[in-house]
PDB file of C-alpha atoms in Angstrom:
ATOM      1  CA  UNK A   1      -1.387 -25.924  16.089  1.00 63.00           C
ATOM      2  CA  UNK A   2      -0.116 -29.268  14.840  1.00 56.00           C
ATOM      3  CA  UNK A   3       2.757 -31.076  16.483  1.00 49.00           C
ATOM      4  CA  UNK A   4       4.514 -34.424  16.712  1.00 42.00           C
ATOM      5  CA  UNK A   5       6.731 -35.577  19.552  1.00 37.00           C
ATOM      6  CA  UNK A   6       9.600 -36.663  17.297  1.00 35.00           C
ATOM      7  CA  UNK A   7      11.170 -35.085  14.257  1.00 33.00           C
ATOM      8  CA  UNK A   8      11.828 -37.103  11.095  1.00 33.00           C
ATOM      9  CA  UNK A   9      15.285 -35.569  10.920  1.00 31.00           C
ATOM     10  CA  UNK A  10      18.359 -37.699  11.485  1.00 30.00           C
ATOM     11  CA  UNK A  11      20.876 -36.789  14.141  1.00 32.00           C
ATOM     12  CA  UNK A  12      23.961 -34.836  13.259  1.00 34.00           C
ATOM     13  CA  UNK A  13      26.256 -32.963  15.629  1.00 34.00           C
ATOM     14  CA  UNK A  14      27.253 -29.372  15.019  1.00 37.00           C
ATOM     15  CA  UNK A  15      30.118 -27.530  16.640  1.00 34.00           C
ATOM     16  CA  UNK A  16      28.791 -24.063  15.772  1.00 35.00           C
ATOM     17  CA  UNK A  17      28.235 -22.092  18.945  1.00 31.00           C
ATOM     18  CA  UNK A  18      25.576 -19.397  19.543  1.00 31.00           C
ATOM     19  CA  UNK A  19      26.414 -15.756  19.279  1.00 30.00           C
ATOM     20  CA  UNK A  20      28.195 -14.367  22.303  1.00 30.00           C
ATOM     21  CA  UNK A  21      26.386 -12.633  25.102  1.00 31.00           C
ATOM     22  CA  UNK A  22      26.606  -8.952  25.870  1.00 36.00           C
ATOM     23  CA  UNK A  23      26.046  -5.879  23.756  1.00 39.00           C
ATOM     24  CA  UNK A  24      26.620  -7.560  20.403  1.00 41.00           C
ATOM     25  CA  UNK A  25      23.848 -10.104  21.023  1.00 45.00           C
ATOM     26  CA  UNK A  26      21.402  -7.443  22.143  1.00 45.00           C
ATOM     27  CA  UNK A  27      22.332  -5.175  19.232  1.00 47.00           C
ATOM     28  CA  UNK A  28      21.774  -8.044  16.820  1.00 47.00           C
ATOM     29  CA  UNK A  29      18.327  -9.041  18.054  1.00 49.00           C
ATOM     30  CA  UNK A  30      17.081  -5.530  18.820  1.00 50.00           C
ATOM     31  CA  UNK A  31      18.178  -3.891  15.573  1.00 49.00           C
ATOM     32  CA  UNK A  32      16.272  -5.639  12.769  1.00 45.00           C
ATOM     33  CA  UNK A  33      16.883  -4.103   9.371  1.00 45.00           C
ATOM     34  CA  UNK A  34      13.919  -5.418   7.389  1.00 35.00           C
ATOM     35  CA  UNK A  35      10.170  -5.649   7.848  1.00 34.00           C
ATOM     36  CA  UNK A  36       8.408  -8.872   6.920  1.00 32.00           C
ATOM     37  CA  UNK A  37       4.650  -8.788   6.556  1.00 36.00           C
ATOM     38  CA  UNK A  38       4.054  -5.668   8.649  1.00 39.00           C
ATOM     39  CA  UNK A  39       0.548  -4.265   8.713  1.00 40.00           C
ATOM     40  CA  UNK A  40      -0.160  -0.590   9.121  1.00 40.00           C
ATOM     41  CA  UNK A  41      -3.760  -1.389  10.095  1.00 43.00           C
ATOM     42  CA  UNK A  42      -2.597  -3.029  13.319  1.00 46.00           C
ATOM     43  CA  UNK A  43      -2.214  -0.922  16.489  1.00 45.00           C
ATOM     44  CA  UNK A  44       1.024   1.025  16.312  1.00 50.00           C
ATOM     45  CA  UNK A  45       1.676  -0.681  12.966  1.00 48.00           C
ATOM     46  CA  UNK A  46       2.673  -3.914  14.700  1.00 50.00           C
ATOM     47  CA  UNK A  47       1.977  -7.408  13.383  1.00 49.00           C
ATOM     48  CA  UNK A  48      -0.053  -8.427  10.393  1.00 51.00           C
ATOM     49  CA  UNK A  49      -2.600 -10.919   9.083  1.00 63.00           C
ATOM     50  CA  UNK A  50      -2.862 -14.507  10.308  1.00 79.00           C
ATOM     51  CA  UNK A  51       0.630 -15.870  10.791  1.00 88.00           C
ATOM     52  CA  UNK A  52       2.127 -19.313  10.297  1.00 93.00           C
ATOM     53  CA  UNK A  53       5.276 -20.815  11.765  1.00 96.00           C
ATOM     54  CA  UNK A  54       6.628 -24.207  10.744  1.00 97.00           C
ATOM     55  CA  UNK A  55       9.392 -25.712  12.900  1.00 98.00           C
ATOM     56  CA  UNK A  56      11.188 -28.957  12.180  1.00 98.00           C
ATOM     57  CA  UNK A  57      14.579 -28.933  13.881  1.00 98.00           C
ATOM     58  CA  UNK A  58      17.020 -31.066  15.799  1.00 98.00           C
ATOM     59  CA  UNK A  59      19.793 -29.805  18.057  1.00 98.00           C
ATOM     60  CA  UNK A  60      22.132 -31.495  20.524  1.00 97.00           C
ATOM     61  CA  UNK A  61      21.942 -29.990  24.024  1.00 94.00           C
ATOM     62  CA  UNK A  62      24.051 -30.363  27.139  1.00 88.00           C
ATOM     63  CA  UNK A  63      21.928 -29.984  30.260  1.00 81.00           C
ATOM     64  CA  UNK A  64      22.499 -30.489  33.970  1.00 76.00           C
ATOM     65  CA  UNK A  65      21.227 -34.051  33.481  1.00 77.00           C
ATOM     66  CA  UNK A  66      23.592 -34.784  30.592  1.00 82.00           C
ATOM     67  CA  UNK A  67      23.368 -34.806  26.824  1.00 90.00           C
ATOM     68  CA  UNK A  68      20.008 -34.798  25.077  1.00 92.00           C
ATOM     69  CA  UNK A  69      18.568 -33.849  21.694  1.00 95.00           C
ATOM     70  CA  UNK A  70      16.036 -31.107  21.103  1.00 97.00           C
ATOM     71  CA  UNK A  71      13.648 -32.520  18.485  1.00 97.00           C
ATOM     72  CA  UNK A  72      10.721 -30.267  17.587  1.00 97.00           C
ATOM     73  CA  UNK A  73       8.344 -30.789  14.704  1.00 97.00           C
ATOM     74  CA  UNK A  74       5.311 -28.521  14.897  1.00 96.00           C
ATOM     75  CA  UNK A  75       3.213 -26.063  12.923  1.00 96.00           C
ATOM     76  CA  UNK A  76       1.648 -23.000  14.527  1.00 95.00           C
ATOM     77  CA  UNK A  77      -1.159 -21.330  12.614  1.00 89.00           C
ATOM     78  CA  UNK A  78      -3.085 -18.190  13.473  1.00 86.00           C
ATOM     79  CA  UNK A  79      -2.188 -15.410  15.867  1.00 89.00           C
ATOM     80  CA  UNK A  80      -1.679 -17.639  18.897  1.00 93.00           C
ATOM     81  CA  UNK A  81      -0.172 -16.872  22.259  1.00 95.00           C
ATOM     82  CA  UNK A  82       1.643 -20.158  22.697  1.00 96.00           C
ATOM     83  CA  UNK A  83       3.223 -21.244  25.974  1.00 96.00           C
ATOM     84  CA  UNK A  84       6.311 -23.454  26.112  1.00 97.00           C
ATOM     85  CA  UNK A  85       6.027 -25.465  29.312  1.00 95.00           C
ATOM     86  CA  UNK A  86       8.430 -27.937  30.874  1.00 91.00           C
ATOM     87  CA  UNK A  87      11.087 -28.520  33.507  1.00 88.00           C
ATOM     88  CA  UNK A  88      14.494 -26.837  33.430  1.00 87.00           C
ATOM     89  CA  UNK A  89      16.680 -28.284  30.686  1.00 89.00           C
ATOM     90  CA  UNK A  90      13.718 -29.373  28.552  1.00 92.00           C
ATOM     91  CA  UNK A  91      14.803 -27.081  25.705  1.00 94.00           C
ATOM     92  CA  UNK A  92      12.404 -24.150  26.005  1.00 95.00           C
ATOM     93  CA  UNK A  93      14.953 -21.306  25.975  1.00 94.00           C
ATOM     94  CA  UNK A  94      17.080 -23.175  23.426  1.00 96.00           C
ATOM     95  CA  UNK A  95      14.087 -23.265  21.075  1.00 97.00           C
ATOM     96  CA  UNK A  96      13.503 -19.515  21.495  1.00 96.00           C
ATOM     97  CA  UNK A  97      17.172 -18.798  20.734  1.00 96.00           C
ATOM     98  CA  UNK A  98      17.007 -20.988  17.633  1.00 98.00           C
ATOM     99  CA  UNK A  99      13.916 -19.148  16.386  1.00 98.00           C
ATOM    100  CA  UNK A 100      15.600 -15.804  17.051  1.00 96.00           C
ATOM    101  CA  UNK A 101      18.651 -16.857  15.048  1.00 97.00           C
ATOM    102  CA  UNK A 102      20.942 -16.653  18.068  1.00 96.00           C
ATOM    103  CA  UNK A 103      21.627 -20.390  17.959  1.00 97.00           C
ATOM    104  CA  UNK A 104      22.025 -22.520  14.839  1.00 97.00           C
ATOM    105  CA  UNK A 105      20.269 -25.895  15.022  1.00 98.00           C
ATOM    106  CA  UNK A 106      22.122 -28.985  13.869  1.00 98.00           C
ATOM    107  CA  UNK A 107      19.556 -29.873  11.238  1.00 97.00           C
ATOM    108  CA  UNK A 108      16.121 -28.923  10.042  1.00 98.00           C
ATOM    109  CA  UNK A 109      13.973 -26.193   8.609  1.00 98.00           C
ATOM    110  CA  UNK A 110      12.124 -23.125   9.961  1.00 98.00           C
ATOM    111  CA  UNK A 111       9.591 -21.232   7.841  1.00 98.00           C
ATOM    112  CA  UNK A 112       7.699 -18.141   8.996  1.00 97.00           C
ATOM    113  CA  UNK A 113       4.875 -16.752   6.844  1.00 95.00           C
ATOM    114  CA  UNK A 114       6.249 -18.557   3.815  1.00 96.00           C
ATOM    115  CA  UNK A 115       9.779 -17.191   4.276  1.00 97.00           C
ATOM    116  CA  UNK A 116      12.540 -19.708   4.970  1.00 98.00           C
ATOM    117  CA  UNK A 117      14.530 -18.658   8.030  1.00 98.00           C
ATOM    118  CA  UNK A 118      16.610 -21.810   8.269  1.00 98.00           C
ATOM    119  CA  UNK A 119      17.179 -24.814   6.026  1.00 98.00           C
ATOM    120  CA  UNK A 120      20.171 -27.019   6.759  1.00 98.00           C
ATOM    121  CA  UNK A 121      19.983 -28.871   3.429  1.00 97.00           C
ATOM    122  CA  UNK A 122      19.870 -25.663   1.377  1.00 97.00           C
ATOM    123  CA  UNK A 123      22.361 -23.964   3.719  1.00 97.00           C
ATOM    124  CA  UNK A 124      19.977 -21.105   4.496  1.00 98.00           C
ATOM    125  CA  UNK A 125      20.373 -19.381   7.869  1.00 98.00           C
ATOM    126  CA  UNK A 126      18.753 -15.939   7.939  1.00 97.00           C
ATOM    127  CA  UNK A 127      20.583 -13.562  10.347  1.00 96.00           C
ATOM    128  CA  UNK A 128      18.722 -12.512  13.522  1.00 93.00           C
ATOM    129  CA  UNK A 129      18.362  -8.894  12.399  1.00 90.00           C
ATOM    130  CA  UNK A 130      16.509 -10.017   9.265  1.00 93.00           C
ATOM    131  CA  UNK A 131      13.946 -12.157  11.100  1.00 94.00           C
ATOM    132  CA  UNK A 132      12.181  -9.125  12.613  1.00 91.00           C
ATOM    133  CA  UNK A 133      11.695 -10.681  16.046  1.00 93.00           C
ATOM    134  CA  UNK A 134      10.957  -9.033  19.368  1.00 92.00           C
ATOM    135  CA  UNK A 135      12.840 -10.887  22.116  1.00 91.00           C
ATOM    136  CA  UNK A 136      12.292 -10.227  25.810  1.00 89.00           C
ATOM    137  CA  UNK A 137      15.120 -11.819  27.772  1.00 85.00           C
ATOM    138  CA  UNK A 138      14.517 -13.413  31.164  1.00 81.00           C
ATOM    139  CA  UNK A 139      16.543 -10.727  32.957  1.00 82.00           C
ATOM    140  CA  UNK A 140      15.083  -7.993  30.672  1.00 86.00           C
ATOM    141  CA  UNK A 141      18.604  -7.007  29.453  1.00 89.00           C
ATOM    142  CA  UNK A 142      17.950  -3.263  29.637  1.00 94.00           C
ATOM    143  CA  UNK A 143      20.929  -1.064  28.869  1.00 95.00           C
ATOM    144  CA  UNK A 144      22.008   0.396  32.239  1.00 96.00           C
ATOM    145  CA  UNK A 145      23.549   3.531  30.712  1.00 96.00           C
ATOM    146  CA  UNK A 146      20.362   4.464  28.824  1.00 97.00           C
ATOM    147  CA  UNK A 147      17.177   6.040  30.116  1.00 97.00           C
ATOM    148  CA  UNK A 148      13.824   4.304  29.720  1.00 97.00           C
ATOM    149  CA  UNK A 149      13.073   6.412  26.655  1.00 97.00           C
ATOM    150  CA  UNK A 150      16.433   5.664  25.018  1.00 97.00           C
ATOM    151  CA  UNK A 151      16.150   1.932  25.763  1.00 96.00           C
ATOM    152  CA  UNK A 152      12.891   1.822  23.824  1.00 96.00           C
ATOM    153  CA  UNK A 153      14.104   4.067  21.015  1.00 96.00           C
ATOM    154  CA  UNK A 154      17.210   1.923  20.531  1.00 94.00           C
ATOM    155  CA  UNK A 155      15.096  -0.947  19.158  1.00 92.00           C
ATOM    156  CA  UNK A 156      13.449   1.117  16.422  1.00 91.00           C
ATOM    157  CA  UNK A 157      14.470   0.616  12.800  1.00 86.00           C
ATOM    158  CA  UNK A 158      13.891   4.319  12.195  1.00 89.00           C
ATOM    159  CA  UNK A 159      13.729   6.830  15.012  1.00 91.00           C
ATOM    160  CA  UNK A 160      10.155   7.856  15.735  1.00 94.00           C
ATOM    161  CA  UNK A 161       9.641   9.764  18.986  1.00 93.00           C
ATOM    162  CA  UNK A 162       5.872   9.661  18.558  1.00 95.00           C
ATOM    163  CA  UNK A 163       5.823   5.860  18.537  1.00 94.00           C
ATOM    164  CA  UNK A 164       8.094   5.748  21.595  1.00 96.00           C
ATOM    165  CA  UNK A 165       5.697   8.057  23.435  1.00 96.00           C
ATOM    166  CA  UNK A 166       2.721   5.886  22.445  1.00 93.00           C
ATOM    167  CA  UNK A 167       4.404   2.798  23.850  1.00 93.00           C
ATOM    168  CA  UNK A 168       5.366   4.541  27.084  1.00 95.00           C
ATOM    169  CA  UNK A 169       1.801   5.760  27.559  1.00 93.00           C
ATOM    170  CA  UNK A 170       0.418   2.320  26.729  1.00 87.00           C
ATOM    171  CA  UNK A 171       2.552   0.610  29.369  1.00 88.00           C
ATOM    172  CA  UNK A 172       2.221   3.466  31.880  1.00 89.00           C
ATOM    173  CA  UNK A 173       5.934   4.321  31.998  1.00 94.00           C
ATOM    174  CA  UNK A 174       5.989   7.799  30.449  1.00 96.00           C
ATOM    175  CA  UNK A 175       6.666   9.385  33.848  1.00 97.00           C
ATOM    176  CA  UNK A 176       9.811   7.218  34.040  1.00 97.00           C
ATOM    177  CA  UNK A 177      11.230   8.135  30.638  1.00 97.00           C
ATOM    178  CA  UNK A 178      14.267   9.957  32.081  1.00 97.00           C
ATOM    179  CA  UNK A 179      15.025   7.253  34.658  1.00 97.00           C
ATOM    180  CA  UNK A 180      17.769   4.644  34.292  1.00 97.00           C
ATOM    181  CA  UNK A 181      17.058   0.919  34.867  1.00 96.00           C
ATOM    182  CA  UNK A 182      18.840   0.928  38.246  1.00 95.00           C
ATOM    183  CA  UNK A 183      16.094   3.217  39.584  1.00 96.00           C
ATOM    184  CA  UNK A 184      13.223   1.000  38.417  1.00 95.00           C
ATOM    185  CA  UNK A 185      11.288  -1.724  40.224  1.00 91.00           C
ATOM    186  CA  UNK A 186      10.988  -5.207  38.759  1.00 86.00           C
ATOM    187  CA  UNK A 187       7.527  -4.475  37.388  1.00 87.00           C
ATOM    188  CA  UNK A 188       8.667  -1.224  35.809  1.00 91.00           C
ATOM    189  CA  UNK A 189      11.620  -2.965  34.155  1.00 92.00           C
ATOM    190  CA  UNK A 190       9.237  -5.568  32.767  1.00 87.00           C
ATOM    191  CA  UNK A 191       7.055  -2.886  31.195  1.00 89.00           C
ATOM    192  CA  UNK A 192      10.069  -1.151  29.666  1.00 94.00           C
ATOM    193  CA  UNK A 193      11.339  -4.456  28.264  1.00 92.00           C
ATOM    194  CA  UNK A 194       7.940  -5.211  26.722  1.00 89.00           C
ATOM    195  CA  UNK A 195       7.747  -1.743  25.179  1.00 92.00           C
ATOM    196  CA  UNK A 196      11.245  -2.162  23.756  1.00 93.00           C
ATOM    197  CA  UNK A 197      10.378  -5.593  22.340  1.00 90.00           C
ATOM    198  CA  UNK A 198       7.479  -3.993  20.451  1.00 90.00           C
ATOM    199  CA  UNK A 199       9.373  -0.885  19.315  1.00 92.00           C
ATOM    200  CA  UNK A 200      10.766  -2.646  16.234  1.00 87.00           C
ATOM    201  CA  UNK A 201       7.215  -3.661  15.196  1.00 89.00           C
ATOM    202  CA  UNK A 202       8.162  -7.352  15.188  1.00 91.00           C
ATOM    203  CA  UNK A 203       6.398 -10.170  13.376  1.00 91.00           C
ATOM    204  CA  UNK A 204       7.125 -12.697  16.130  1.00 94.00           C
ATOM    205  CA  UNK A 205       7.381 -11.982  19.862  1.00 93.00           C
ATOM    206  CA  UNK A 206       9.465 -14.274  22.091  1.00 95.00           C
ATOM    207  CA  UNK A 207       9.151 -13.938  25.880  1.00 92.00           C
ATOM    208  CA  UNK A 208      11.549 -15.977  28.020  1.00 91.00           C
ATOM    209  CA  UNK A 209       9.968 -16.340  31.480  1.00 86.00           C
ATOM    210  CA  UNK A 210       9.121 -12.628  31.599  1.00 82.00           C
ATOM    211  CA  UNK A 211       7.440 -12.789  35.015  1.00 79.00           C
ATOM    212  CA  UNK A 212       9.673 -15.266  36.833  1.00 75.00           C
ATOM    213  CA  UNK A 213      11.655 -12.646  38.772  1.00 66.00           C
ATOM    214  CA  UNK A 214       8.547 -10.961  40.199  1.00 73.00           C
ATOM    215  CA  UNK A 215       6.533 -11.687  43.322  1.00 73.00           C
ATOM    216  CA  UNK A 216       3.086 -13.269  43.087  1.00 74.00           C
ATOM    217  CA  UNK A 217       1.046 -10.061  43.267  1.00 74.00           C
ATOM    218  CA  UNK A 218       3.203  -8.314  40.671  1.00 74.00           C
ATOM    219  CA  UNK A 219       3.109 -11.321  38.347  1.00 77.00           C
ATOM    220  CA  UNK A 220      -0.666 -11.395  38.470  1.00 76.00           C
ATOM    221  CA  UNK A 221      -1.040  -7.687  37.725  1.00 73.00           C
ATOM    222  CA  UNK A 222       1.478  -7.741  34.869  1.00 78.00           C
ATOM    223  CA  UNK A 223      -0.170 -10.621  33.039  1.00 85.00           C
ATOM    224  CA  UNK A 224      -2.382  -7.908  31.587  1.00 84.00           C
ATOM    225  CA  UNK A 225       0.699  -6.288  30.053  1.00 83.00           C
ATOM    226  CA  UNK A 226       1.594  -9.552  28.309  1.00 87.00           C
ATOM    227  CA  UNK A 227      -1.915  -9.811  26.864  1.00 89.00           C
ATOM    228  CA  UNK A 228      -1.720  -6.194  25.782  1.00 83.00           C
ATOM    229  CA  UNK A 229       1.586  -6.796  23.998  1.00 84.00           C
ATOM    230  CA  UNK A 230       0.179  -9.838  22.204  1.00 89.00           C
ATOM    231  CA  UNK A 231      -2.878  -7.908  21.035  1.00 86.00           C
ATOM    232  CA  UNK A 232      -0.610  -5.191  19.661  1.00 79.00           C
ATOM    233  CA  UNK A 233       1.445  -7.812  17.843  1.00 77.00           C
ATOM    234  CA  UNK A 234      -1.560  -9.274  16.018  1.00 83.00           C
ATOM    235  CA  UNK A 235       0.761 -12.212  15.293  1.00 90.00           C
ATOM    236  CA  UNK A 236       2.334 -15.167  17.117  1.00 94.00           C
ATOM    237  CA  UNK A 237       3.689 -14.769  20.646  1.00 94.00           C
ATOM    238  CA  UNK A 238       5.707 -17.542  22.283  1.00 96.00           C
ATOM    239  CA  UNK A 239       5.979 -17.451  26.075  1.00 94.00           C
ATOM    240  CA  UNK A 240       8.071 -19.636  28.387  1.00 94.00           C
ATOM    241  CA  UNK A 241       6.327 -20.224  31.714  1.00 89.00           C
ATOM    242  CA  UNK A 242       6.371 -22.663  34.649  1.00 84.00           C
ATOM    243  CA  UNK A 243       3.161 -21.334  36.199  1.00 84.00           C
ATOM    244  CA  UNK A 244      -0.081 -23.191  35.392  1.00 88.00           C
ATOM    245  CA  UNK A 245      -2.538 -20.389  36.395  1.00 87.00           C
ATOM    246  CA  UNK A 246      -0.426 -18.011  34.299  1.00 87.00           C
ATOM    247  CA  UNK A 247      -0.741 -20.361  31.326  1.00 92.00           C
ATOM    248  CA  UNK A 248      -4.523 -20.552  31.721  1.00 92.00           C
ATOM    249  CA  UNK A 249      -4.719 -16.770  31.988  1.00 91.00           C
ATOM    250  CA  UNK A 250      -2.555 -15.988  28.964  1.00 93.00           C
ATOM    251  CA  UNK A 251      -2.118 -18.854  26.528  1.00 95.00           C
ATOM    252  CA  UNK A 252      -4.358 -20.015  23.710  1.00 95.00           C
ATOM    253  CA  UNK A 253      -2.211 -23.113  23.218  1.00 96.00           C
ATOM    254  CA  UNK A 254       0.543 -25.013  25.022  1.00 96.00           C
ATOM    255  CA  UNK A 255       3.495 -27.167  24.022  1.00 96.00           C
ATOM    256  CA  UNK A 256       4.975 -29.336  26.766  1.00 95.00           C
ATOM    257  CA  UNK A 257       8.646 -30.206  26.302  1.00 95.00           C
ATOM    258  CA  UNK A 258      10.390 -33.015  28.160  1.00 93.00           C
ATOM    259  CA  UNK A 259      14.005 -34.001  27.530  1.00 92.00           C
ATOM    260  CA  UNK A 260      13.941 -32.052  24.286  1.00 95.00           C
ATOM    261  CA  UNK A 261      10.789 -33.610  22.779  1.00 95.00           C
ATOM    262  CA  UNK A 262       7.173 -32.492  22.552  1.00 96.00           C
ATOM    263  CA  UNK A 263       5.161 -34.860  24.727  1.00 95.00           C
ATOM    264  CA  UNK A 264       1.845 -33.008  24.758  1.00 94.00           C
ATOM    265  CA  UNK A 265       0.193 -30.072  23.019  1.00 95.00           C
ATOM    266  CA  UNK A 266      -3.196 -28.421  22.769  1.00 95.00           C
ATOM    267  CA  UNK A 267      -5.163 -25.767  24.596  1.00 94.00           C
ATOM    268  CA  UNK A 268      -4.480 -25.317  28.336  1.00 94.00           C
ATOM    269  CA  UNK A 269      -7.601 -27.237  29.345  1.00 93.00           C
ATOM    270  CA  UNK A 270      -6.555 -30.269  27.313  1.00 91.00           C
ATOM    271  CA  UNK A 271      -2.927 -30.220  28.393  1.00 93.00           C
ATOM    272  CA  UNK A 272      -3.539 -29.615  32.095  1.00 90.00           C
ATOM    273  CA  UNK A 273      -6.826 -31.472  32.509  1.00 82.00           C
ATOM    274  CA  UNK A 274      -5.671 -32.803  35.885  1.00 69.00           C
ATOM    275  CA  UNK A 275      -3.867 -29.613  36.902  1.00 58.00           C
ATOM    276  CA  UNK A 276      -6.462 -26.840  36.852  1.00 53.00           C
ATOM    277  CA  UNK A 277      -5.498 -23.410  38.317  1.00 48.00           C
ATOM    278  CA  UNK A 278      -7.218 -24.218  41.607  1.00 44.00           C
ATOM    279  CA  UNK A 279      -4.506 -26.845  42.115  1.00 37.00           C
ATOM    280  CA  UNK A 280      -1.758 -24.323  41.717  1.00 43.00           C
ATOM    281  CA  UNK A 281       0.621 -26.110  44.078  1.00 38.00           C
ATOM    282  CA  UNK A 282       0.316 -29.460  42.329  1.00 45.00           C
ATOM    283  CA  UNK A 283       3.270 -30.194  40.038  1.00 47.00           C
ATOM    284  CA  UNK A 284       2.244 -31.570  36.620  1.00 56.00           C
ATOM    285  CA  UNK A 285       3.299 -35.166  36.080  1.00 56.00           C
ATOM    286  CA  UNK A 286       4.392 -35.402  32.454  1.00 57.00           C
TER     287      UNK A 286
END
């Protein structure tokens, strides 16, 4: 992974707003209509060969601390599980939404596996459904009127009951397939959301604080599910987390964002050299 703290892109404001929330947003991100670089040799046909993601974007943000610019210039190579780390308002979720195509950056360029997703100069902005991304929202965003089985099936490009069953078995939720989300525990919802994120056989998996709503014991046990999902992907996974032991357990690399800029990057040991897991209660000073 290569990164610089500042982009070479000049500032330019943009009044375009992200897609609205609700069913239309979920339908857009969960219903991809093309497959880019899929690999049938991967488990469940998910993922592909070594991936590459080039990000060079700038976007004006309004946070609780005022206006700031998200400036990210980085290249991610290989099938990394990359953690985005930083305080609230640093730009972590905004970056995920930009990658997913749910938010248009003001300027820049995004290229995944040689395919241009966004280029402000060439006026290219690939729709979310064509980026083939699996997105796990922070609140899981399960459809309350659908059973577990139907929630997972909804994300498929083509209906395949066998693949749905495989995912339910893999995440130990087959016995819950006729249950609705209101009947599930937090951990069960997390497993369903992960299975649904993989059901479209995505090329890039985005996880927005997937364990933040769970208690400590549940978070620890479900870290295995995150690793399992990443292995199935055989591609790049980007995870937002505020938990240092969680980062050490899951991530192969880390990007630290502060006020919209990358201030540090590398493997967890390099980034948190003074904040090892045994000092879990110590807040990083970046």
